[in-house]
Structures are given as C-alpha cells and as structure tokens.
Short mmCIF file of C-alpha atoms in Angstrom, two decimals:
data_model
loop_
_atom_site.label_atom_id
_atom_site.label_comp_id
_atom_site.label_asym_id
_atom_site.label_seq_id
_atom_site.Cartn_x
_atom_site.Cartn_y
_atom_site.Cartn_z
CA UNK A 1 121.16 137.20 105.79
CA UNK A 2 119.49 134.95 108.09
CA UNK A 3 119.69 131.54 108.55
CA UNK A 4 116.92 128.66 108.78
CA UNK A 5 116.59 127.82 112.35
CA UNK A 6 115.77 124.10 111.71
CA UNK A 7 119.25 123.82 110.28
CA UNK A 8 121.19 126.37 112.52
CA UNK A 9 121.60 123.15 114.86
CA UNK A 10 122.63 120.61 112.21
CA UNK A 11 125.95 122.36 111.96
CA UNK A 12 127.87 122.37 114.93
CA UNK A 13 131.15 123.62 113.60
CA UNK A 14 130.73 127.58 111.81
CA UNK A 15 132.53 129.36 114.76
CA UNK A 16 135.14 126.78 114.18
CA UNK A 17 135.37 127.25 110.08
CA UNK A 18 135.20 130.78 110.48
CA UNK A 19 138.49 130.68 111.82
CA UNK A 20 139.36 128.69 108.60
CA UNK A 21 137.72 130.83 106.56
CA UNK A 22 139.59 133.90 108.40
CA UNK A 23 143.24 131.98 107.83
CA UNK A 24 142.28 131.12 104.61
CA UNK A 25 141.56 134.99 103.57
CA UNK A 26 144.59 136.11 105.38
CA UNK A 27 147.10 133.99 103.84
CA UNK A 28 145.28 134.50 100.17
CA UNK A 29 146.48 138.22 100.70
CA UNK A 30 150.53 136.47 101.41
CA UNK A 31 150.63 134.68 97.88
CA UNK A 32 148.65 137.54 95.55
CA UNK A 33 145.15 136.80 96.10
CA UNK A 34 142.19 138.98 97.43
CA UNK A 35 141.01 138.93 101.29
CA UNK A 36 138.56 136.70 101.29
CA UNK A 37 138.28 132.92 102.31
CA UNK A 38 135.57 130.41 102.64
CA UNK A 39 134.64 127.30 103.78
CA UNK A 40 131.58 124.43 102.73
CA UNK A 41 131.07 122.18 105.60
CA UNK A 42 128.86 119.21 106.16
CA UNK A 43 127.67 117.95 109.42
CA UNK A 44 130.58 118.03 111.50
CA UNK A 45 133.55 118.07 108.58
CA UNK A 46 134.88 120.39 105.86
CA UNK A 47 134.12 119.47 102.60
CA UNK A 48 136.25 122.26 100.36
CA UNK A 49 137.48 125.50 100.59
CA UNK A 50 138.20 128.75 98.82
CA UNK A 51 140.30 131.40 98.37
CA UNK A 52 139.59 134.42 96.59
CA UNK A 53 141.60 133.96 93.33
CA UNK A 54 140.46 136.59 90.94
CA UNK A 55 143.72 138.48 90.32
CA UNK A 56 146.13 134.90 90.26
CA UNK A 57 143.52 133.35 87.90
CA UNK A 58 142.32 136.09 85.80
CA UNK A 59 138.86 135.34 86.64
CA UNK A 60 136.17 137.83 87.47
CA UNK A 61 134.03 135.16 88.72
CA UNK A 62 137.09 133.90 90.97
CA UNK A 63 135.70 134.80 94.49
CA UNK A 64 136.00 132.58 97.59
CA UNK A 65 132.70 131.47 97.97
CA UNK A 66 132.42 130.51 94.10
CA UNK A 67 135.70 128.32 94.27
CA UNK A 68 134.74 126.76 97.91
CA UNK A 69 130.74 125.35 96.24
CA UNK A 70 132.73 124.66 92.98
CA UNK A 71 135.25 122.57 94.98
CA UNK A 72 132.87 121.30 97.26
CA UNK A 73 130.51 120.07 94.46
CA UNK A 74 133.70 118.38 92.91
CA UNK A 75 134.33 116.99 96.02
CA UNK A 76 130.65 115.39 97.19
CA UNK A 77 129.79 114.54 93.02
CA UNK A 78 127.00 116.62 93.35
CA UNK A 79 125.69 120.25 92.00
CA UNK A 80 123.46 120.34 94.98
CA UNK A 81 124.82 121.00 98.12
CA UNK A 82 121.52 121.18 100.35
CA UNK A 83 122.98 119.73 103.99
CA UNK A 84 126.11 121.78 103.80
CA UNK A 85 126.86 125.15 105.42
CA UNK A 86 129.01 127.78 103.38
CA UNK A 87 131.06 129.77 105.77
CA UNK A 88 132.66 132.74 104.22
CA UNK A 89 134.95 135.53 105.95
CA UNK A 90 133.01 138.25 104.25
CA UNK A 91 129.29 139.02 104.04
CA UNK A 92 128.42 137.33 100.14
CA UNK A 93 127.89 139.95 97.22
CA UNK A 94 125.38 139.27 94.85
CA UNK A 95 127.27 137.11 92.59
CA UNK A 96 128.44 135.11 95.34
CA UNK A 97 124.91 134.49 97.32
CA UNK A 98 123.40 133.79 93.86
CA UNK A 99 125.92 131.15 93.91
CA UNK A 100 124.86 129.70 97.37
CA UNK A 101 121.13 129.47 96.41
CA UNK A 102 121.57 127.79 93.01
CA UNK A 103 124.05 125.37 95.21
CA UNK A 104 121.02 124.56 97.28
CA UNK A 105 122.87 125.33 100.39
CA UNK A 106 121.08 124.83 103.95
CA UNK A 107 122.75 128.31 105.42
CA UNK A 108 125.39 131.44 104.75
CA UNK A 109 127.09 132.42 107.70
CA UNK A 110 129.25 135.63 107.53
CA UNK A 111 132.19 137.89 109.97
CA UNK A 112 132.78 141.01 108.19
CA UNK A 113 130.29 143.01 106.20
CA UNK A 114 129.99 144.91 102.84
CA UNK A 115 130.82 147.78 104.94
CA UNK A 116 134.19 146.40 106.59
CA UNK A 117 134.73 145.18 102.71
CA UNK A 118 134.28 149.04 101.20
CA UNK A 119 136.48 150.15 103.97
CA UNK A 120 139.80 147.96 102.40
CA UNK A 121 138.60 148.96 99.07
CA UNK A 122 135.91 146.04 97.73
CA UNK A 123 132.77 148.54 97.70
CA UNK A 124 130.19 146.50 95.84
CA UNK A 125 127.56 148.86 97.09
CA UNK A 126 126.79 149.80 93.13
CA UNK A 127 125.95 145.95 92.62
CA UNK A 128 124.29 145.40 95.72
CA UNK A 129 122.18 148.56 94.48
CA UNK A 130 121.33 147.53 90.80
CA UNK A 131 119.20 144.49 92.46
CA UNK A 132 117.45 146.25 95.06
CA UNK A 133 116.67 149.56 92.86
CA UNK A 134 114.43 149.24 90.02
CA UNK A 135 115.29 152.55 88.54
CA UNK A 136 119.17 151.95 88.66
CA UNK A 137 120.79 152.19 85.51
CA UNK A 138 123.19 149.03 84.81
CA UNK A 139 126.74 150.28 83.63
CA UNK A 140 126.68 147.32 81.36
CA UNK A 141 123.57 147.43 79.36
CA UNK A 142 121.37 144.60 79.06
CA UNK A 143 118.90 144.27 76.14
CA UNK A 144 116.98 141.38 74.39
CA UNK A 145 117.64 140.45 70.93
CA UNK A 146 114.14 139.32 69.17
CA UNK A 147 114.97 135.12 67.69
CA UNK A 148 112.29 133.45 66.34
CA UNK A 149 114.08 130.17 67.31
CA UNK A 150 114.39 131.48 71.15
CA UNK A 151 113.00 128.75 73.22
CA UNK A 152 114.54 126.30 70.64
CA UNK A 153 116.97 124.93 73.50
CA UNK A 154 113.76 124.65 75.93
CA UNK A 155 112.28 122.84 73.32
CA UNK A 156 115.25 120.18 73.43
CA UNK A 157 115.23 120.46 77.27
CA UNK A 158 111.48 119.45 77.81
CA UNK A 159 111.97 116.78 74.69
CA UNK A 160 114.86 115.36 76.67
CA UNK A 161 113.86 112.18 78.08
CA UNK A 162 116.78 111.47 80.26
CA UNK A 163 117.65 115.00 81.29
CA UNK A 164 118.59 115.85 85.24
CA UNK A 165 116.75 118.09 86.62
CA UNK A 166 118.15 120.96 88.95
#
C-alpha cells in the first residue's frame, strides 16, 4: 500500500495509534474476538475504533477496519471520511481496503502483513488471489441473471431530484 505524500504530513499521530490499534487487537483476543484492531484518526485526534468482532457478532463482515470507518462515520455524521487516516494492526484484505476507498479515506497505514496474518492462521492469500488473477476460479460462483427491468433502480436514482451523491 502506499500512501499519498501530500497527506503523509497532515497526520502526525499513526506511530502513536498504531500502538492503539496494537492494544486494541491484543485485548480483542482476551474477550473472544479475532487479532486485529484499528484505529480512524483525524488531524491530531481519534475519531473511532475497531475491534475485530466476527466470531462475538456473528458477522462475516465484522473485521476491525469495517467497525473502526463504520464507527467513525457514526461518529463525524458523514459516509465520507476523506481527511482521516485508518490505522489498522494488520495489512487490510480485500474486503477491508475496499472499505477504506469507498470511505474516501486520505491514507492506510499497516504493522503486520498478510504473511504475519497466514502465519497465526488468517491466510487470505485465496482472496487476495481471486482479484489479482483473472483466470482464478471463485469458490462461490458469481453469475448474472438476465431482468428486463435491470437498471429500473438507476432509473429512480438519476430521476431522483434530491438524491446525495457519493
């Protein structure tokens, strides 16, 4: 991942809320959740944070960095976060840094990697893989259904006069 240098500057505090984001992980692993902890901070404060709560929530989607811009957006009001920072004590899988762009955020910043994940037992390698290999076959298969009415909720969209755009 790299990060914009024209916003590396604007947030003087990631070494700090990595340690945060570090704790956080650590102690989700005391009360029954995965190790993994993040942290969405905004010039020089934290705005929310996140545990890993897949297993204690019964939630697939339940991963630090999705409950950290989920909190955070509850917290600012917003669906954007564009001038916030996500912090996160594990490089982001796909799900995750999919996440982080649709939240607009200015930067990712990471400690350990997909390898130091794979190593305690989180190998996402076969999703990292199914994006970057067009000839991978998806375990869950994904097909589209002809509708004549398909761009019917477009159609509503676009007609939508007071709609907010994202």
């Amino acid at each position: 991942m790299s990060t914009r240098p024209e916003t590396a500057s604007a947030h003087p505090k990631p070494e700090t809320w990595m340690q945060e984001a570090i704790r956080l992980a650590t102690d989700s692993v005391a009360s029954g959740g995965g190790p993994f902890g993040a942290v969405v901070g905004r010039g020089s404060e934290i705005v929310a944070t996140g545990t890993n709560v897949v297993t204690t929530s019964l939630d697939p989607t339940g991963h630090a960095e999705v409950t950290a811009i989920r909190n955070a957006c509850r917290a600012l009001d917003d669906f954007k976060l564009d001038g916030c920072v996500l912090v996160t004590s594990c490089e982001p899988c796909p799900m995750c840094m999919a996440s982080a762009l649709w939240a607009r955020l200015d930067h990712v910043v990471y400690a350990a990697d997909r390898d130091d994940a794979a190593a305690a037992g989180f190998d996402d390698r076969a999703f990292y893989d199914l994006f970057t290999d067009p000839e991978a076959v998806w375990p869950t298969p994904v097909r589209r259904i002809g509708a004549d009415n398909r761009t019917a909720p477009f159609d509503a969209w676009l007609a939508k006069a007071d709609r907010v755009e994202y």
